Amino acid sequence: MDTQKLLGEVAGQLLSGAIKVVDLTAPLGPDTPLIKLPPELAVDTPKVEIHSISRYDKNGPWWAWNWLKLGEHSGTHFDAPQHWISGKDYPDGATDTIPAQNFIGPVNVIDCSKEAAADHDFLLTVDHIKAWEAKHGAINAGEWVVMRTDWYKRNGSEAEFLNANETGPHTPGPTAEAIQFLISKDIKGWGSETIGTDAGKAGGMEPPFPAHTLMHKANRYGLASLCNLDQLPPKGAILIAAPLKIEHGTGSPIRALALVPGK
């Protein structure tokens, strides 16, 4: 295979629209929903702030630019292994040490939107994944796996997005067994449309927060607050999810993109 020729063909198909780029990213600003943790357990990420340096004025007559205040895990974001205690010792587990090639790969989209609409606490199981594979094909090593729930449509309201009451947050996600099954298939990482990669009830699972604990223990990656997964096919798209190269970074907001066949 002539790789240079292949890349040229891909470039041409991007220009012609035969390959379409789908934006999987939520807007990042002061109203971006952020996770809320029990104050006795942890300190929360502060709200995103955007401050003007200049806007064609005395502070910069011919240009506009801003400075930002934001957490690494704000909005649509990437979780590096060092984000979690189970992955803290990986020398290649921070945003500045992960090989760049690991940010791009084929993506498998498991559609759980109907189940999540009927049950906000819906959990993806191994049986669900096996049934999906029987219909769409095997999940292979080095591929991304993401859970479509259409939860991103709640992103305009932090209260609706977090969906919490006196018993805690109620959002869909994977079981520990499902995550372990995907790790056994040597996937690149796991992604969701909710505020984090785990279900709202994941704190009571064994182990707690399995998408974080198990994925990062295996030196794999997480993607959270993804959008527009309903525009992706079950298989056949390419996911690009590159974090900022933050020194010793545990994660980063990203502009997640997918390459899909054009219509």
PDB file of C-alpha atoms in Angstrom:
ATOM      1  CA  MET A   1       0.000   0.000   0.000  1.00  0.00           C
ATOM      2  CA  ASP A   2       1.315   3.455  -0.967  1.00  0.00           C
ATOM      3  CA  THR A   3       0.704   5.398   2.256  1.00  0.00           C
ATOM      4  CA  GLN A   4       1.502   8.761   0.696  1.00  0.00           C
ATOM      5  CA  LYS A   5      -1.045   8.120  -2.055  1.00  0.00           C
ATOM      6  CA  LEU A   6      -3.592   6.992   0.537  1.00  0.00           C
ATOM      7  CA  LEU A   7      -3.150  10.202   2.566  1.00  0.00           C
ATOM      8  CA  GLY A   8      -3.565  12.207  -0.600  1.00  0.00           C
ATOM      9  CA  GLU A   9      -6.823  10.415  -1.319  1.00  0.00           C
ATOM     10  CA  VAL A  10      -8.070  11.124   2.198  1.00  0.00           C
ATOM     11  CA  ALA A  11      -7.154  14.812   1.820  1.00  0.00           C
ATOM     12  CA  GLY A  12      -9.024  14.952  -1.459  1.00  0.00           C
ATOM     13  CA  GLN A  13     -12.105  13.321   0.038  1.00  0.00           C
ATOM     14  CA  LEU A  14     -12.053  15.820   2.914  1.00  0.00           C
ATOM     15  CA  LEU A  15     -11.945  18.691   0.426  1.00  0.00           C
ATOM     16  CA  SER A  16     -14.721  17.220  -1.700  1.00  0.00           C
ATOM     17  CA  GLY A  17     -16.977  16.447   1.258  1.00  0.00           C
ATOM     18  CA  ALA A  18     -16.844  12.695   0.635  1.00  0.00           C
ATOM     19  CA  ILE A  19     -15.452  12.545   4.174  1.00  0.00           C
ATOM     20  CA  LYS A  20     -17.390  14.706   6.630  1.00  0.00           C
ATOM     21  CA  VAL A  21     -16.085  16.141   9.901  1.00  0.00           C
ATOM     22  CA  VAL A  22     -18.515  15.861  12.831  1.00  0.00           C
ATOM     23  CA  ASP A  23     -17.921  18.092  15.858  1.00  0.00           C
ATOM     24  CA  LEU A  24     -18.344  16.076  19.062  1.00  0.00           C
ATOM     25  CA  THR A  25     -17.636  19.026  21.357  1.00  0.00           C
ATOM     26  CA  ALA A  26     -19.811  21.187  23.606  1.00  0.00           C
ATOM     27  CA  PRO A  27     -19.213  24.963  23.781  1.00  0.00           C
ATOM     28  CA  LEU A  28     -16.825  25.944  26.577  1.00  0.00           C
ATOM     29  CA  GLY A  29     -17.810  28.982  28.611  1.00  0.00           C
ATOM     30  CA  PRO A  30     -19.189  30.298  31.914  1.00  0.00           C
ATOM     31  CA  ASP A  31     -22.333  28.168  31.610  1.00  0.00           C
ATOM     32  CA  THR A  32     -20.523  24.887  30.873  1.00  0.00           C
ATOM     33  CA  PRO A  33     -21.870  22.191  33.249  1.00  0.00           C
ATOM     34  CA  LEU A  34     -19.260  21.009  35.744  1.00  0.00           C
ATOM     35  CA  ILE A  35     -19.322  18.042  38.079  1.00  0.00           C
ATOM     36  CA  LYS A  36     -20.421  18.689  41.651  1.00  0.00           C
ATOM     37  CA  LEU A  37     -18.793  16.597  44.392  1.00  0.00           C
ATOM     38  CA  PRO A  38     -19.733  16.283  48.089  1.00  0.00           C
ATOM     39  CA  PRO A  39     -17.830  19.071  49.893  1.00  0.00           C
ATOM     40  CA  GLU A  40     -16.679  16.634  52.566  1.00  0.00           C
ATOM     41  CA  LEU A  41     -15.030  14.545  49.832  1.00  0.00           C
ATOM     42  CA  ALA A  42     -13.384  16.987  47.452  1.00  0.00           C
ATOM     43  CA  VAL A  43     -12.981  20.534  46.123  1.00  0.00           C
ATOM     44  CA  ASP A  44     -14.881  21.239  42.908  1.00  0.00           C
ATOM     45  CA  THR A  45     -13.496  22.644  39.673  1.00  0.00           C
ATOM     46  CA  PRO A  46     -14.277  26.392  39.478  1.00  0.00           C
ATOM     47  CA  LYS A  47     -16.552  27.736  36.773  1.00  0.00           C
ATOM     48  CA  VAL A  48     -14.988  28.564  33.438  1.00  0.00           C
ATOM     49  CA  GLU A  49     -14.002  32.237  33.126  1.00  0.00           C
ATOM     50  CA  ILE A  50     -13.149  34.096  29.906  1.00  0.00           C
ATOM     51  CA  HIS A  51     -11.459  37.481  30.382  1.00  0.00           C
ATOM     52  CA  SER A  52     -10.676  39.980  27.636  1.00  0.00           C
ATOM     53  CA  ILE A  53      -7.098  41.221  27.261  1.00  0.00           C
ATOM     54  CA  SER A  54      -7.914  43.506  24.353  1.00  0.00           C
ATOM     55  CA  ARG A  55     -10.541  43.908  21.663  1.00  0.00           C
ATOM     56  CA  TYR A  56      -9.351  46.423  19.048  1.00  0.00           C
ATOM     57  CA  ASP A  57      -8.917  49.052  21.768  1.00  0.00           C
ATOM     58  CA  LYS A  58      -6.187  50.879  23.729  1.00  0.00           C
ATOM     59  CA  ASN A  59      -5.008  47.544  25.184  1.00  0.00           C
ATOM     60  CA  GLY A  60      -4.444  46.138  21.696  1.00  0.00           C
ATOM     61  CA  PRO A  61      -5.556  48.376  18.832  1.00  0.00           C
ATOM     62  CA  TRP A  62      -5.454  45.842  15.987  1.00  0.00           C
ATOM     63  CA  TRP A  63      -6.255  42.564  17.686  1.00  0.00           C
ATOM     64  CA  ALA A  64      -8.539  40.740  20.102  1.00  0.00           C
ATOM     65  CA  TRP A  65      -7.571  38.027  22.567  1.00  0.00           C
ATOM     66  CA  ASN A  66      -8.629  36.594  25.901  1.00  0.00           C
ATOM     67  CA  TRP A  67      -7.206  34.792  28.888  1.00  0.00           C
ATOM     68  CA  LEU A  68      -8.989  31.833  30.458  1.00  0.00           C
ATOM     69  CA  LYS A  69      -9.527  30.292  33.852  1.00  0.00           C
ATOM     70  CA  LEU A  70     -10.670  26.691  33.619  1.00  0.00           C
ATOM     71  CA  GLY A  71     -10.129  23.242  35.041  1.00  0.00           C
ATOM     72  CA  GLU A  72      -8.472  20.436  33.102  1.00  0.00           C
ATOM     73  CA  HIS A  73     -11.718  18.438  33.254  1.00  0.00           C
ATOM     74  CA  SER A  74     -14.118  21.151  32.091  1.00  0.00           C
ATOM     75  CA  GLY A  75     -16.608  20.611  29.273  1.00  0.00           C
ATOM     76  CA  THR A  76     -15.826  18.032  26.614  1.00  0.00           C
ATOM     77  CA  HIS A  77     -12.554  16.698  27.947  1.00  0.00           C
ATOM     78  CA  PHE A  78      -9.876  14.022  27.956  1.00  0.00           C
ATOM     79  CA  ASP A  79      -9.003  11.992  31.069  1.00  0.00           C
ATOM     80  CA  ALA A  80      -5.354  10.904  31.198  1.00  0.00           C
ATOM     81  CA  PRO A  81      -4.334   7.883  33.322  1.00  0.00           C
ATOM     82  CA  GLN A  82      -2.711  10.132  35.930  1.00  0.00           C
ATOM     83  CA  HIS A  83      -6.130  11.692  36.578  1.00  0.00           C
ATOM     84  CA  TRP A  84      -6.919   8.720  38.846  1.00  0.00           C
ATOM     85  CA  ILE A  85      -4.938   7.214  41.688  1.00  0.00           C
ATOM     86  CA  SER A  86      -4.945   3.840  39.922  1.00  0.00           C
ATOM     87  CA  GLY A  87      -2.965   5.335  37.007  1.00  0.00           C
ATOM     88  CA  LYS A  88      -0.765   7.789  38.869  1.00  0.00           C
ATOM     89  CA  ASP A  89       2.547   5.951  38.305  1.00  0.00           C
ATOM     90  CA  TYR A  90       2.509   5.713  34.508  1.00  0.00           C
ATOM     91  CA  PRO A  91       5.343   7.877  33.118  1.00  0.00           C
ATOM     92  CA  ASP A  92       3.404   8.110  29.822  1.00  0.00           C
ATOM     93  CA  GLY A  93       0.132   8.798  31.620  1.00  0.00           C
ATOM     94  CA  ALA A  94       0.017  12.607  31.504  1.00  0.00           C
ATOM     95  CA  THR A  95      -1.190  14.857  28.692  1.00  0.00           C
ATOM     96  CA  ASP A  96       2.374  15.874  27.798  1.00  0.00           C
ATOM     97  CA  THR A  97       3.782  12.325  27.756  1.00  0.00           C
ATOM     98  CA  ILE A  98       1.061  10.286  26.007  1.00  0.00           C
ATOM     99  CA  PRO A  99       2.161   9.413  22.443  1.00  0.00           C
ATOM    100  CA  ALA A 100       0.205  11.632  20.043  1.00  0.00           C
ATOM    101  CA  GLN A 101      -0.768   8.662  17.879  1.00  0.00           C
ATOM    102  CA  ASN A 102      -2.900   7.389  20.766  1.00  0.00           C
ATOM    103  CA  PHE A 103      -5.361  10.263  20.376  1.00  0.00           C
ATOM    104  CA  ILE A 104      -6.666   9.043  17.005  1.00  0.00           C
ATOM    105  CA  GLY A 105      -8.372   5.775  16.178  1.00  0.00           C
ATOM    106  CA  PRO A 106     -11.455   3.955  14.897  1.00  0.00           C
ATOM    107  CA  VAL A 107     -14.509   4.419  17.100  1.00  0.00           C
ATOM    108  CA  ASN A 108     -17.297   2.024  18.029  1.00  0.00           C
ATOM    109  CA  VAL A 109     -20.554   3.779  18.954  1.00  0.00           C
ATOM    110  CA  ILE A 110     -22.865   1.735  21.186  1.00  0.00           C
ATOM    111  CA  ASP A 111     -26.349   3.253  20.970  1.00  0.00           C
ATOM    112  CA  CYS A 112     -28.110   3.207  24.357  1.00  0.00           C
ATOM    113  CA  SER A 113     -30.251   6.278  23.720  1.00  0.00           C
ATOM    114  CA  LYS A 114     -33.628   4.529  24.042  1.00  0.00           C
ATOM    115  CA  GLU A 115     -32.579   2.724  27.209  1.00  0.00           C
ATOM    116  CA  ALA A 116     -31.195   5.911  28.774  1.00  0.00           C
ATOM    117  CA  ALA A 117     -34.366   7.834  27.934  1.00  0.00           C
ATOM    118  CA  ALA A 118     -36.457   5.194  29.705  1.00  0.00           C
ATOM    119  CA  ASP A 119     -34.073   4.806  32.661  1.00  0.00           C
ATOM    120  CA  HIS A 120     -31.662   7.574  33.630  1.00  0.00           C
ATOM    121  CA  ASP A 121     -29.707   5.050  35.713  1.00  0.00           C
ATOM    122  CA  PHE A 122     -29.296   2.645  32.785  1.00  0.00           C
ATOM    123  CA  LEU A 123     -26.106   0.570  32.955  1.00  0.00           C
ATOM    124  CA  LEU A 124     -24.331  -0.902  29.960  1.00  0.00           C
ATOM    125  CA  THR A 125     -23.447  -4.559  30.602  1.00  0.00           C
ATOM    126  CA  VAL A 126     -21.209  -7.156  28.968  1.00  0.00           C
ATOM    127  CA  ASP A 127     -24.296  -8.773  27.435  1.00  0.00           C
ATOM    128  CA  HIS A 128     -25.260  -5.462  25.821  1.00  0.00           C
ATOM    129  CA  ILE A 129     -21.771  -5.154  24.320  1.00  0.00           C
ATOM    130  CA  LYS A 130     -21.772  -8.726  23.023  1.00  0.00           C
ATOM    131  CA  ALA A 131     -25.191  -8.210  21.436  1.00  0.00           C
ATOM    132  CA  TRP A 132     -23.898  -5.035  19.779  1.00  0.00           C
ATOM    133  CA  GLU A 133     -20.849  -6.903  18.438  1.00  0.00           C
ATOM    134  CA  ALA A 134     -23.046  -9.687  17.071  1.00  0.00           C
ATOM    135  CA  LYS A 135     -24.913  -7.079  15.041  1.00  0.00           C
ATOM    136  CA  HIS A 136     -22.145  -4.665  14.042  1.00  0.00           C
ATOM    137  CA  GLY A 137     -18.863  -6.558  14.290  1.00  0.00           C
ATOM    138  CA  ALA A 138     -16.059  -7.081  16.776  1.00  0.00           C
ATOM    139  CA  ILE A 139     -14.527  -4.298  18.835  1.00  0.00           C
ATOM    140  CA  ASN A 140     -10.814  -4.483  18.051  1.00  0.00           C
ATOM    141  CA  ALA A 141      -7.600  -3.607  19.853  1.00  0.00           C
ATOM    142  CA  GLY A 142      -6.588   0.050  19.623  1.00  0.00           C
ATOM    143  CA  GLU A 143     -10.111   1.323  18.993  1.00  0.00           C
ATOM    144  CA  TRP A 144     -12.211   3.806  20.938  1.00  0.00           C
ATOM    145  CA  VAL A 145     -15.559   2.741  22.412  1.00  0.00           C
ATOM    146  CA  VAL A 146     -18.180   5.379  23.208  1.00  0.00           C
ATOM    147  CA  MET A 147     -21.658   5.135  24.702  1.00  0.00           C
ATOM    148  CA  ARG A 148     -24.344   7.084  22.875  1.00  0.00           C
ATOM    149  CA  THR A 149     -27.170   8.162  25.173  1.00  0.00           C
ATOM    150  CA  ASP A 150     -28.174  11.523  23.607  1.00  0.00           C
ATOM    151  CA  TRP A 151     -27.462  12.981  27.058  1.00  0.00           C
ATOM    152  CA  TYR A 152     -25.631  15.850  25.372  1.00  0.00           C
ATOM    153  CA  LYS A 153     -29.018  17.381  24.524  1.00  0.00           C
ATOM    154  CA  ARG A 154     -29.276  18.331  28.222  1.00  0.00           C
ATOM    155  CA  ASN A 155     -25.999  20.267  28.088  1.00  0.00           C
ATOM    156  CA  GLY A 156     -27.682  23.690  28.072  1.00  0.00           C
ATOM    157  CA  SER A 157     -28.725  23.266  31.716  1.00  0.00           C
ATOM    158  CA  GLU A 158     -26.306  22.156  34.411  1.00  0.00           C
ATOM    159  CA  ALA A 159     -29.185  20.919  36.575  1.00  0.00           C
ATOM    160  CA  GLU A 160     -30.594  18.751  33.769  1.00  0.00           C
ATOM    161  CA  PHE A 161     -27.145  17.564  32.733  1.00  0.00           C
ATOM    162  CA  LEU A 162     -26.127  16.476  36.244  1.00  0.00           C
ATOM    163  CA  ASN A 163     -29.664  15.199  36.969  1.00  0.00           C
ATOM    164  CA  ALA A 164     -29.102  14.962  40.720  1.00  0.00           C
ATOM    165  CA  ASN A 165     -31.556  14.794  43.613  1.00  0.00           C
ATOM    166  CA  GLU A 166     -31.392  13.910  47.305  1.00  0.00           C
ATOM    167  CA  THR A 167     -30.217  10.389  46.397  1.00  0.00           C
ATOM    168  CA  GLY A 168     -27.384  11.617  44.163  1.00  0.00           C
ATOM    169  CA  PRO A 169     -26.804  11.976  40.416  1.00  0.00           C
ATOM    170  CA  HIS A 170     -28.769   9.824  37.990  1.00  0.00           C
ATOM    171  CA  THR A 171     -26.948   9.423  34.679  1.00  0.00           C
ATOM    172  CA  PRO A 172     -26.286   6.355  32.494  1.00  0.00           C
ATOM    173  CA  GLY A 173     -22.947   4.601  32.259  1.00  0.00           C
ATOM    174  CA  PRO A 174     -21.128   1.260  32.251  1.00  0.00           C
ATOM    175  CA  THR A 175     -20.923  -1.532  34.797  1.00  0.00           C
ATOM    176  CA  ALA A 176     -17.521  -2.518  36.164  1.00  0.00           C
ATOM    177  CA  GLU A 177     -17.773  -5.811  34.284  1.00  0.00           C
ATOM    178  CA  ALA A 178     -18.414  -3.982  31.010  1.00  0.00           C
ATOM    179  CA  ILE A 179     -15.325  -1.834  31.479  1.00  0.00           C
ATOM    180  CA  GLN A 180     -13.203  -4.861  32.368  1.00  0.00           C
ATOM    181  CA  PHE A 181     -14.507  -6.670  29.273  1.00  0.00           C
ATOM    182  CA  LEU A 182     -13.531  -3.736  27.051  1.00  0.00           C
ATOM    183  CA  ILE A 183     -10.077  -3.547  28.625  1.00  0.00           C
ATOM    184  CA  SER A 184      -9.617  -7.254  27.896  1.00  0.00           C
ATOM    185  CA  LYS A 185     -10.190  -6.371  24.226  1.00  0.00           C
ATOM    186  CA  ASP A 186      -7.286  -3.877  24.466  1.00  0.00           C
ATOM    187  CA  ILE A 187      -9.312  -0.808  23.507  1.00  0.00           C
ATOM    188  CA  LYS A 188      -7.721   2.642  23.386  1.00  0.00           C
ATOM    189  CA  GLY A 189     -10.262   4.289  25.679  1.00  0.00           C
ATOM    190  CA  TRP A 190     -13.864   4.795  26.700  1.00  0.00           C
ATOM    191  CA  GLY A 191     -16.129   7.808  26.189  1.00  0.00           C
ATOM    192  CA  SER A 192     -19.549   9.065  27.235  1.00  0.00           C
ATOM    193  CA  GLU A 193     -21.916  11.988  26.729  1.00  0.00           C
ATOM    194  CA  THR A 194     -22.385  12.570  30.465  1.00  0.00           C
ATOM    195  CA  ILE A 195     -20.405  14.809  32.836  1.00  0.00           C
ATOM    196  CA  GLY A 196     -17.898  11.999  33.477  1.00  0.00           C
ATOM    197  CA  THR A 197     -17.033   8.581  32.104  1.00  0.00           C
ATOM    198  CA  ASP A 198     -18.881   6.739  34.897  1.00  0.00           C
ATOM    199  CA  ALA A 199     -22.567   6.324  35.677  1.00  0.00           C
ATOM    200  CA  GLY A 200     -24.114   8.626  38.252  1.00  0.00           C
ATOM    201  CA  LYS A 201     -24.381   5.718  40.711  1.00  0.00           C
ATOM    202  CA  ALA A 202     -20.802   4.540  40.119  1.00  0.00           C
ATOM    203  CA  GLY A 203     -19.589   5.579  43.556  1.00  0.00           C
ATOM    204  CA  GLY A 204     -21.451   2.586  44.990  1.00  0.00           C
ATOM    205  CA  MET A 205     -20.007   0.066  42.527  1.00  0.00           C
ATOM    206  CA  GLU A 206     -17.125  -2.337  43.123  1.00  0.00           C
ATOM    207  CA  PRO A 207     -14.649  -0.931  42.487  1.00  0.00           C
ATOM    208  CA  PRO A 208     -16.017   2.582  42.895  1.00  0.00           C
ATOM    209  CA  PHE A 209     -16.057   4.589  39.656  1.00  0.00           C
ATOM    210  CA  PRO A 210     -14.943   1.652  37.492  1.00  0.00           C
ATOM    211  CA  ALA A 211     -14.574   3.587  34.235  1.00  0.00           C
ATOM    212  CA  HIS A 212     -11.989   5.740  36.002  1.00  0.00           C
ATOM    213  CA  THR A 213     -10.436   3.146  38.294  1.00  0.00           C
ATOM    214  CA  LEU A 214     -10.109   0.308  35.795  1.00  0.00           C
ATOM    215  CA  MET A 215      -9.452   2.238  32.588  1.00  0.00           C
ATOM    216  CA  HIS A 216      -6.692   4.353  34.102  1.00  0.00           C
ATOM    217  CA  LYS A 217      -5.225   1.378  35.969  1.00  0.00           C
ATOM    218  CA  ALA A 218      -4.810  -0.187  32.511  1.00  0.00           C
ATOM    219  CA  ASN A 219      -3.204   3.024  31.153  1.00  0.00           C
ATOM    220  CA  ARG A 220      -6.220   3.739  28.991  1.00  0.00           C
ATOM    221  CA  TYR A 221      -8.055   7.016  28.389  1.00  0.00           C
ATOM    222  CA  GLY A 222     -11.436   8.573  29.051  1.00  0.00           C
ATOM    223  CA  LEU A 223     -13.586  11.082  27.167  1.00  0.00           C
ATOM    224  CA  ALA A 224     -16.494  12.903  28.808  1.00  0.00           C
ATOM    225  CA  SER A 225     -19.267  15.308  27.800  1.00  0.00           C
ATOM    226  CA  LEU A 226     -19.097  14.228  24.164  1.00  0.00           C
ATOM    227  CA  CYS A 227     -21.795  15.548  21.814  1.00  0.00           C
ATOM    228  CA  ASN A 228     -23.450  14.508  18.569  1.00  0.00           C
ATOM    229  CA  LEU A 229     -22.716  10.807  18.801  1.00  0.00           C
ATOM    230  CA  ASP A 230     -26.081  10.364  17.070  1.00  0.00           C
ATOM    231  CA  GLN A 231     -24.366  11.612  13.897  1.00  0.00           C
ATOM    232  CA  LEU A 232     -21.864   8.734  13.893  1.00  0.00           C
ATOM    233  CA  PRO A 233     -22.350   5.227  12.466  1.00  0.00           C
ATOM    234  CA  PRO A 234     -21.940   2.252  14.820  1.00  0.00           C
ATOM    235  CA  LYS A 235     -18.610   1.474  13.127  1.00  0.00           C
ATOM    236  CA  GLY A 236     -16.517   3.098  10.427  1.00  0.00           C
ATOM    237  CA  ALA A 237     -15.775   6.554  11.852  1.00  0.00           C
ATOM    238  CA  ILE A 238     -12.372   7.844  12.978  1.00  0.00           C
ATOM    239  CA  LEU A 239     -12.203   9.706  16.303  1.00  0.00           C
ATOM    240  CA  ILE A 240      -9.684  12.485  16.963  1.00  0.00           C
ATOM    241  CA  ALA A 241      -9.489  13.442  20.651  1.00  0.00           C
ATOM    242  CA  ALA A 242      -6.290  15.381  21.352  1.00  0.00           C
ATOM    243  CA  PRO A 243      -5.742  17.126  24.706  1.00  0.00           C
ATOM    244  CA  LEU A 244      -3.633  20.235  25.180  1.00  0.00           C
ATOM    245  CA  LYS A 245      -0.003  19.375  25.920  1.00  0.00           C
ATOM    246  CA  ILE A 246      -0.176  20.543  29.533  1.00  0.00           C
ATOM    247  CA  GLU A 247       2.921  19.772  31.614  1.00  0.00           C
ATOM    248  CA  HIS A 248       2.058  16.914  33.977  1.00  0.00           C
ATOM    249  CA  GLY A 249      -1.555  17.360  32.890  1.00  0.00           C
ATOM    250  CA  THR A 250      -4.185  14.979  34.229  1.00  0.00           C
ATOM    251  CA  GLY A 251      -6.575  15.908  31.445  1.00  0.00           C
ATOM    252  CA  SER A 252      -7.641  18.705  29.172  1.00  0.00           C
ATOM    253  CA  PRO A 253     -10.611  20.242  27.396  1.00  0.00           C
ATOM    254  CA  ILE A 254     -10.576  19.029  23.795  1.00  0.00           C
ATOM    255  CA  ARG A 255     -12.137  19.722  20.426  1.00  0.00           C
ATOM    256  CA  ALA A 256     -13.234  16.156  19.720  1.00  0.00           C
ATOM    257  CA  LEU A 257     -13.821  15.432  16.030  1.00  0.00           C
ATOM    258  CA  ALA A 258     -14.952  12.432  14.014  1.00  0.00           C
ATOM    259  CA  LEU A 259     -14.384  11.619  10.360  1.00  0.00           C
ATOM    260  CA  VAL A 260     -17.412   9.926   8.804  1.00  0.00           C
ATOM    261  CA  PRO A 261     -18.552   9.115   5.269  1.00  0.00           C
ATOM    262  CA  GLY A 262     -20.207  12.109   3.628  1.00  0.00           C
ATOM    263  CA  LYS A 263     -23.682  11.865   2.164  1.00  0.00           C
TER     264      LYS A 263
END
